PDB file of C-alpha atoms in Angstrom:
ATOM      1  CA  MET A   1      -0.126   0.361   0.526  1.00  0.00           C
ATOM      2  CA  SER A   2       2.582   2.593  -1.024  1.00  0.00           C
ATOM      3  CA  GLY A   3       1.796   6.103  -0.849  1.00  0.00           C
ATOM      4  CA  THR A   4      -0.422   5.706   1.833  1.00  0.00           C
ATOM      5  CA  ALA A   5       0.035   8.680   4.420  1.00  0.00           C
ATOM      6  CA  ALA A   6       1.291   8.159   8.034  1.00  0.00           C
ATOM      7  CA  GLY A   7      -1.658  10.383   9.532  1.00  0.00           C
ATOM      8  CA  VAL A   8      -3.886   8.257   7.806  1.00  0.00           C
ATOM      9  CA  GLU A   9      -6.551   5.742   8.660  1.00  0.00           C
ATOM     10  CA  ALA A  10      -6.479   2.459   6.722  1.00  0.00           C
ATOM     11  CA  ARG A  11      -8.579  -0.644   5.798  1.00  0.00           C
ATOM     12  CA  LEU A  12      -7.266  -3.104   4.066  1.00  0.00           C
ATOM     13  CA  PRO A  13      -8.929  -6.751   3.621  1.00  0.00           C
ATOM     14  CA  ILE A  14      -7.607 -10.002   4.780  1.00  0.00           C
ATOM     15  CA  ARG A  15      -9.149 -12.607   2.505  1.00  0.00           C
ATOM     16  CA  SER A  16      -5.760 -14.192   0.897  1.00  0.00           C
ATOM     17  CA  ASP A  17      -1.694 -15.471   1.656  1.00  0.00           C
ATOM     18  CA  LEU A  18      -1.448 -12.139  -0.948  1.00  0.00           C
ATOM     19  CA  ASP A  19      -3.571  -9.760   1.875  1.00  0.00           C
ATOM     20  CA  LEU A  20      -0.518 -11.085   4.474  1.00  0.00           C
ATOM     21  CA  VAL A  21       2.195  -9.924   2.939  1.00  0.00           C
ATOM     22  CA  TRP A  22      -0.188  -5.831   1.874  1.00  0.00           C
ATOM     23  CA  VAL A  23      -0.456  -5.765   5.863  1.00  0.00           C
ATOM     24  CA  ARG A  24       2.696  -6.281   6.898  1.00  0.00           C
ATOM     25  CA  GLN A  25       4.047  -4.102   4.320  1.00  0.00           C
ATOM     26  CA  HIS A  26       1.394  -1.224   4.697  1.00  0.00           C
ATOM     27  CA  VAL A  27       2.235  -1.950   9.116  1.00  0.00           C
ATOM     28  CA  ARG A  28       6.118  -1.642   7.936  1.00  0.00           C
ATOM     29  CA  GLN A  29       5.650   1.633   6.154  1.00  0.00           C
ATOM     30  CA  ALA A  30       2.763   3.336   8.259  1.00  0.00           C
ATOM     31  CA  ALA A  31       5.421   2.607  11.279  1.00  0.00           C
ATOM     32  CA  ALA A  32       8.120   3.940   9.939  1.00  0.00           C
ATOM     33  CA  ALA A  33       6.384   7.095   9.154  1.00  0.00           C
ATOM     34  CA  LEU A  34       5.284   8.121  12.530  1.00  0.00           C
ATOM     35  CA  GLY A  35       8.869   7.246  14.297  1.00  0.00           C
ATOM     36  CA  PHE A  36       9.194   3.758  14.943  1.00  0.00           C
ATOM     37  CA  GLY A  37      12.672   2.598  16.061  1.00  0.00           C
ATOM     38  CA  LEU A  38      13.451  -0.834  13.475  1.00  0.00           C
ATOM     39  CA  VAL A  39      13.683  -2.581  16.305  1.00  0.00           C
ATOM     40  CA  GLU A  40       9.900  -1.033  17.464  1.00  0.00           C
ATOM     41  CA  GLN A  41       8.529  -1.822  13.425  1.00  0.00           C
ATOM     42  CA  THR A  42      10.521  -5.610  13.370  1.00  0.00           C
ATOM     43  CA  LYS A  43       7.789  -5.889  16.787  1.00  0.00           C
ATOM     44  CA  LEU A  44       4.493  -4.280  15.561  1.00  0.00           C
ATOM     45  CA  VAL A  45       4.942  -6.049  11.979  1.00  0.00           C
ATOM     46  CA  THR A  46       5.609  -9.682  14.014  1.00  0.00           C
ATOM     47  CA  ALA A  47       2.250  -9.364  15.515  1.00  0.00           C
ATOM     48  CA  ALA A  48       0.009  -7.919  12.910  1.00  0.00           C
ATOM     49  CA  SER A  49       1.562 -10.852  10.813  1.00  0.00           C
ATOM     50  CA  GLU A  50       0.356 -12.799  13.335  1.00  0.00           C
ATOM     51  CA  LEU A  51      -2.956 -11.548  13.903  1.00  0.00           C
ATOM     52  CA  ALA A  52      -3.673 -11.307  10.290  1.00  0.00           C
ATOM     53  CA  ARG A  53      -2.811 -15.202   9.560  1.00  0.00           C
ATOM     54  CA  ASN A  54      -5.388 -15.694  12.917  1.00  0.00           C
ATOM     55  CA  THR A  55      -7.661 -13.639  10.796  1.00  0.00           C
ATOM     56  CA  LEU A  56      -7.742 -15.295   7.584  1.00  0.00           C
ATOM     57  CA  VAL A  57      -7.528 -19.261   8.744  1.00  0.00           C
ATOM     58  CA  TYR A  58      -9.245 -18.691  11.986  1.00  0.00           C
ATOM     59  CA  GLY A  59     -11.545 -16.419  11.101  1.00  0.00           C
ATOM     60  CA  GLY A  60     -12.046 -17.449   7.079  1.00  0.00           C
ATOM     61  CA  GLY A  61     -11.427 -13.505   6.905  1.00  0.00           C
ATOM     62  CA  GLY A  62     -12.026 -10.284   7.212  1.00  0.00           C
ATOM     63  CA  GLU A  63     -10.317  -6.957   7.296  1.00  0.00           C
ATOM     64  CA  LEU A  64      -7.568  -4.944   9.214  1.00  0.00           C
ATOM     65  CA  ARG A  65      -8.377  -1.299  10.415  1.00  0.00           C
ATOM     66  CA  ALA A  66      -4.889   0.821  10.557  1.00  0.00           C
ATOM     67  CA  VAL A  67      -5.248   3.928  13.157  1.00  0.00           C
ATOM     68  CA  PRO A  68      -2.578   6.561  13.275  1.00  0.00           C
ATOM     69  CA  LEU A  69      -2.497   8.149  17.229  1.00  0.00           C
ATOM     70  CA  THR A  70      -0.875  11.050  19.046  1.00  0.00           C
ATOM     71  CA  ASP A  71      -1.300  11.280  22.143  1.00  0.00           C
ATOM     72  CA  GLY A  72       0.890  15.008  23.209  1.00  0.00           C
ATOM     73  CA  ARG A  73       4.274  14.078  21.551  1.00  0.00           C
ATOM     74  CA  ALA A  74       4.142  10.550  21.028  1.00  0.00           C
ATOM     75  CA  LYS A  75       2.833   8.383  18.142  1.00  0.00           C
ATOM     76  CA  GLY A  76       1.647   5.164  18.329  1.00  0.00           C
ATOM     77  CA  LEU A  77      -0.342   3.134  16.175  1.00  0.00           C
ATOM     78  CA  ARG A  78      -3.619   1.404  16.406  1.00  0.00           C
ATOM     79  CA  LEU A  79      -4.350  -1.818  14.614  1.00  0.00           C
ATOM     80  CA  VAL A  80      -7.597  -3.670  14.823  1.00  0.00           C
ATOM     81  CA  PHE A  81      -8.110  -7.063  12.887  1.00  0.00           C
ATOM     82  CA  SER A  82     -11.576  -8.157  12.611  1.00  0.00           C
ATOM     83  CA  ASP A  83     -13.429 -11.508  11.069  1.00  0.00           C
ATOM     84  CA  SER A  84     -16.926 -12.693  11.163  1.00  0.00           C
ATOM     85  CA  GLY A  85     -15.520 -16.285  11.633  1.00  0.00           C
ATOM     86  CA  PRO A  86     -16.494 -18.991  14.300  1.00  0.00           C
ATOM     87  CA  GLY A  87     -15.006 -16.591  17.343  1.00  0.00           C
ATOM     88  CA  ILE A  88     -12.906 -18.318  19.947  1.00  0.00           C
ATOM     89  CA  PRO A  89     -15.035 -20.161  22.591  1.00  0.00           C
ATOM     90  CA  ASP A  90     -11.992 -19.737  25.389  1.00  0.00           C
ATOM     91  CA  VAL A  91     -10.043 -15.962  24.877  1.00  0.00           C
ATOM     92  CA  GLU A  92      -7.767 -16.852  28.264  1.00  0.00           C
ATOM     93  CA  GLN A  93      -7.308 -20.895  26.646  1.00  0.00           C
ATOM     94  CA  ALA A  94      -5.953 -19.215  24.178  1.00  0.00           C
ATOM     95  CA  LEU A  95      -3.746 -17.129  24.957  1.00  0.00           C
ATOM     96  CA  ARG A  96      -1.272 -18.833  26.771  1.00  0.00           C
ATOM     97  CA  ASP A  97       1.845 -20.229  25.419  1.00  0.00           C
ATOM     98  CA  GLY A  98       1.513 -23.474  24.133  1.00  0.00           C
ATOM     99  CA  TYR A  99      -2.015 -23.475  23.482  1.00  0.00           C
ATOM    100  CA  THR A 100      -2.938 -24.091  19.655  1.00  0.00           C
ATOM    101  CA  SER A 101      -6.188 -25.339  17.707  1.00  0.00           C
ATOM    102  CA  GLY A 102      -4.514 -25.700  14.773  1.00  0.00           C
ATOM    103  CA  GLY A 103      -0.881 -26.954  13.601  1.00  0.00           C
ATOM    104  CA  GLY A 104       0.760 -24.197  15.174  1.00  0.00           C
ATOM    105  CA  LEU A 105       3.520 -23.895  18.113  1.00  0.00           C
ATOM    106  CA  GLY A 106       0.944 -22.001  20.289  1.00  0.00           C
ATOM    107  CA  MET A 107       2.954 -19.089  20.591  1.00  0.00           C
ATOM    108  CA  GLY A 108       0.340 -16.673  18.558  1.00  0.00           C
ATOM    109  CA  LEU A 109      -1.721 -14.313  20.482  1.00  0.00           C
ATOM    110  CA  GLY A 110       0.120 -14.498  23.761  1.00  0.00           C
ATOM    111  CA  GLY A 111       3.535 -13.538  21.775  1.00  0.00           C
ATOM    112  CA  ALA A 112       1.450 -10.950  19.846  1.00  0.00           C
ATOM    113  CA  ARG A 113       0.017  -9.182  23.393  1.00  0.00           C
ATOM    114  CA  ARG A 114       3.947  -9.261  24.321  1.00  0.00           C
ATOM    115  CA  LEU A 115       4.696  -7.681  21.259  1.00  0.00           C
ATOM    116  CA  VAL A 116       3.138  -4.072  21.690  1.00  0.00           C
ATOM    117  CA  HIS A 117       1.987  -1.957  24.743  1.00  0.00           C
ATOM    118  CA  GLU A 118      -1.829  -2.673  24.312  1.00  0.00           C
ATOM    119  CA  PHE A 119      -3.552  -5.542  23.225  1.00  0.00           C
ATOM    120  CA  ALA A 120      -7.281  -5.984  23.735  1.00  0.00           C
ATOM    121  CA  ILE A 121      -9.795  -8.768  22.353  1.00  0.00           C
ATOM    122  CA  ASP A 122     -13.292  -9.431  21.702  1.00  0.00           C
ATOM    123  CA  SER A 123     -15.159 -12.785  20.660  1.00  0.00           C
ATOM    124  CA  THR A 124     -17.887 -14.017  20.157  1.00  0.00           C
ATOM    125  CA  PRO A 125     -18.708 -18.092  19.710  1.00  0.00           C
ATOM    126  CA  GLY A 126     -20.726 -17.725  15.998  1.00  0.00           C
ATOM    127  CA  ALA A 127     -20.097 -14.369  15.785  1.00  0.00           C
ATOM    128  CA  GLY A 128     -16.143 -13.839  14.917  1.00  0.00           C
ATOM    129  CA  THR A 129     -13.327 -11.982  16.926  1.00  0.00           C
ATOM    130  CA  THR A 130     -11.720  -8.462  16.991  1.00  0.00           C
ATOM    131  CA  VAL A 131      -8.192  -8.255  17.841  1.00  0.00           C
ATOM    132  CA  THR A 132      -7.205  -4.618  18.590  1.00  0.00           C
ATOM    133  CA  VAL A 133      -3.638  -3.813  19.292  1.00  0.00           C
ATOM    134  CA  THR A 134      -1.826  -0.729  19.810  1.00  0.00           C
ATOM    135  CA  SER A 135       1.512   0.516  20.106  1.00  0.00           C
ATOM    136  CA  TRP A 136       3.651   3.709  20.825  1.00  0.00           C
ATOM    137  CA  ALA A 137       7.199   5.206  18.908  1.00  0.00           C
ATOM    138  CA  ALA A 138      10.058   4.775  21.831  1.00  0.00           C
ATOM    139  CA  ARG A 139       8.526   3.262  24.555  1.00  0.00           C
ATOM    140  CA  THR A 140       8.938   0.098  25.634  1.00  0.00           C
ATOM    141  CA  PRO A 141       6.195  -2.687  25.858  1.00  0.00           C
ATOM    142  CA  ARG A 142       4.831  -3.961  29.106  1.00  0.00           C
ATOM    143  CA  PRO A 143       6.470  -6.615  31.481  1.00  0.00           C
ATOM    144  CA  ARG A 144       5.202 -10.542  30.359  1.00  0.00           C
ATOM    145  CA  GLU A 145       2.453 -11.323  32.239  1.00  0.00           C
ATOM    146  CA  GLU A 146       3.952 -14.341  34.486  1.00  0.00           C
ATOM    147  CA  PRO A 147       0.887 -17.562  34.883  1.00  0.00           C
TER     148      PRO A 147
END
Protein backbone atom coordinates (compact mmCIF):
# COMPACT_ATOMS: atom_id res chain seq x y z
CA MET A 1 0.00 0.00 0.00
CA SER A 2 2.69 2.45 -0.94
CA GLY A 3 1.77 6.08 -0.91
CA THR A 4 -0.49 5.76 2.13
CA ALA A 5 0.15 8.66 4.48
CA ALA A 6 1.07 7.77 8.03
CA GLY A 7 -1.51 10.22 9.37
CA VAL A 8 -4.42 8.66 7.51
CA GLU A 9 -6.57 5.74 8.66
CA ALA A 10 -6.41 2.76 6.31
CA ARG A 11 -8.57 -0.32 5.82
CA LEU A 12 -7.06 -3.42 4.23
CA PRO A 13 -8.89 -6.62 3.33
CA ILE A 14 -7.53 -9.91 4.63
CA ARG A 15 -8.81 -12.55 2.20
CA SER A 16 -5.66 -14.28 0.86
CA ASP A 17 -1.97 -14.90 1.51
CA LEU A 18 -1.18 -11.94 -0.76
CA ASP A 19 -3.23 -9.70 1.55
CA LEU A 20 -0.98 -10.82 4.43
CA VAL A 21 1.98 -9.40 2.51
CA TRP A 22 0.13 -6.09 2.02
CA VAL A 23 -0.72 -5.94 5.72
CA ARG A 24 2.91 -6.42 6.75
CA GLN A 25 4.10 -3.88 4.21
CA HIS A 26 1.52 -1.26 5.24
CA VAL A 27 2.21 -1.69 8.96
CA ARG A 28 5.98 -1.36 8.44
CA GLN A 29 5.59 1.77 6.26
CA ALA A 30 3.09 3.41 8.62
CA ALA A 31 5.22 2.65 11.69
CA ALA A 32 8.36 4.02 10.01
CA ALA A 33 6.54 7.19 8.96
CA LEU A 34 5.35 7.67 12.56
CA GLY A 35 8.93 7.50 13.87
CA PHE A 36 9.10 3.91 15.12
CA GLY A 37 12.66 2.58 15.31
CA LEU A 38 13.62 -0.57 13.42
CA VAL A 39 13.18 -2.86 16.45
CA GLU A 40 9.78 -1.29 17.25
CA GLN A 41 8.72 -1.69 13.61
CA THR A 42 9.80 -5.34 13.60
CA LYS A 43 7.86 -6.12 16.79
CA LEU A 44 4.70 -4.48 15.48
CA VAL A 45 4.99 -6.11 12.05
CA THR A 46 5.53 -9.50 13.72
CA ALA A 47 2.41 -9.07 15.86
CA ALA A 48 0.42 -7.80 12.85
CA SER A 49 1.56 -10.74 10.74
CA GLU A 50 0.41 -13.26 13.36
CA LEU A 51 -2.93 -11.53 13.90
CA ALA A 52 -3.59 -11.14 10.16
CA ARG A 53 -2.82 -14.85 9.62
CA ASN A 54 -5.22 -15.77 12.45
CA THR A 55 -7.88 -13.54 10.85
CA LEU A 56 -7.44 -15.40 7.57
CA VAL A 57 -6.95 -18.98 8.80
CA TYR A 58 -9.27 -19.13 11.82
CA GLY A 59 -11.70 -16.30 11.05
CA GLY A 60 -12.14 -17.07 7.35
CA GLY A 61 -10.87 -13.61 6.39
CA GLY A 62 -11.73 -10.12 7.51
CA GLU A 63 -10.05 -6.75 7.60
CA LEU A 64 -7.37 -4.63 9.21
CA ARG A 65 -8.09 -1.07 10.21
CA ALA A 66 -4.87 0.86 10.89
CA VAL A 67 -5.29 4.10 12.83
CA PRO A 68 -2.39 6.50 13.48
CA LEU A 69 -2.48 8.05 16.97
CA THR A 70 -1.03 11.12 18.63
CA ASP A 71 -0.90 11.57 22.40
CA GLY A 72 0.89 14.82 23.10
CA ARG A 73 4.23 14.37 21.39
CA ALA A 74 4.00 10.58 21.30
CA LYS A 75 2.94 8.90 18.08
CA GLY A 76 1.45 5.46 17.85
CA LEU A 77 -0.39 3.03 15.64
CA ARG A 78 -3.57 1.15 16.53
CA LEU A 79 -4.34 -1.99 14.52
CA VAL A 80 -7.83 -3.52 14.61
CA PHE A 81 -8.18 -7.00 13.11
CA SER A 82 -11.77 -8.15 12.71
CA ASP A 83 -13.52 -11.16 11.24
CA SER A 84 -16.97 -12.73 11.25
CA GLY A 85 -15.71 -16.25 11.80
CA PRO A 86 -16.56 -18.84 14.45
CA GLY A 87 -15.09 -16.84 17.33
CA ILE A 88 -12.91 -18.12 20.16
CA PRO A 89 -14.78 -20.20 22.76
CA ASP A 90 -12.17 -19.68 25.53
CA VAL A 91 -10.08 -16.51 25.06
CA GLU A 92 -7.97 -17.05 28.20
CA GLN A 93 -7.00 -20.52 27.01
CA ALA A 94 -6.20 -19.18 23.53
CA LEU A 95 -3.86 -16.58 25.06
CA ARG A 96 -1.83 -19.21 26.96
CA ASP A 97 1.57 -20.11 25.55
CA GLY A 98 1.55 -23.57 24.06
CA TYR A 99 -2.16 -23.54 23.20
CA THR A 100 -3.05 -24.19 19.59
CA SER A 101 -6.29 -25.08 17.88
CA GLY A 102 -4.37 -25.88 14.72
CA GLY A 103 -0.96 -27.27 13.86
CA GLY A 104 0.99 -24.20 14.99
CA LEU A 105 3.35 -23.70 17.89
CA GLY A 106 0.73 -22.04 20.06
CA MET A 107 2.70 -18.77 20.46
CA GLY A 108 0.34 -16.65 18.33
CA LEU A 109 -1.99 -14.55 20.47
CA GLY A 110 0.17 -14.58 23.60
CA GLY A 111 3.27 -13.75 21.58
CA ALA A 112 1.50 -10.93 19.75
CA ARG A 113 0.30 -9.56 23.09
CA ARG A 114 3.88 -9.39 24.41
CA LEU A 115 5.09 -7.47 21.34
CA VAL A 116 2.74 -4.47 21.72
CA HIS A 117 1.92 -1.90 24.39
CA GLU A 118 -1.85 -2.47 24.47
CA PHE A 119 -3.81 -5.61 23.55
CA ALA A 120 -7.54 -6.30 23.66
CA ILE A 121 -9.58 -9.15 22.28
CA ASP A 122 -13.33 -9.37 21.87
CA SER A 123 -14.68 -12.68 20.64
CA THR A 124 -18.14 -14.18 20.59
CA PRO A 125 -18.57 -17.80 19.53
CA GLY A 126 -20.47 -17.81 16.24
CA ALA A 127 -20.12 -14.05 15.74
CA GLY A 128 -16.43 -13.39 15.10
CA THR A 129 -13.39 -11.88 16.73
CA THR A 130 -11.86 -8.43 16.98
CA VAL A 131 -8.29 -8.01 18.20
CA THR A 132 -7.05 -4.47 18.85
CA VAL A 133 -3.37 -3.73 19.44
CA THR A 134 -1.61 -0.43 19.94
CA SER A 135 2.09 0.41 19.94
CA TRP A 136 3.80 3.73 20.58
CA ALA A 137 7.06 4.93 19.09
CA ALA A 138 9.95 4.88 21.59
CA ARG A 139 8.04 3.21 24.43
CA THR A 140 8.96 -0.13 25.98
CA PRO A 141 6.28 -2.88 25.80
CA ARG A 142 4.69 -3.81 29.12
CA PRO A 143 6.38 -6.61 31.07
CA ARG A 144 5.34 -10.17 30.46
CA GLU A 145 2.55 -11.35 32.73
CA GLU A 146 3.50 -14.35 34.79
CA PRO A 147 1.03 -17.25 34.85
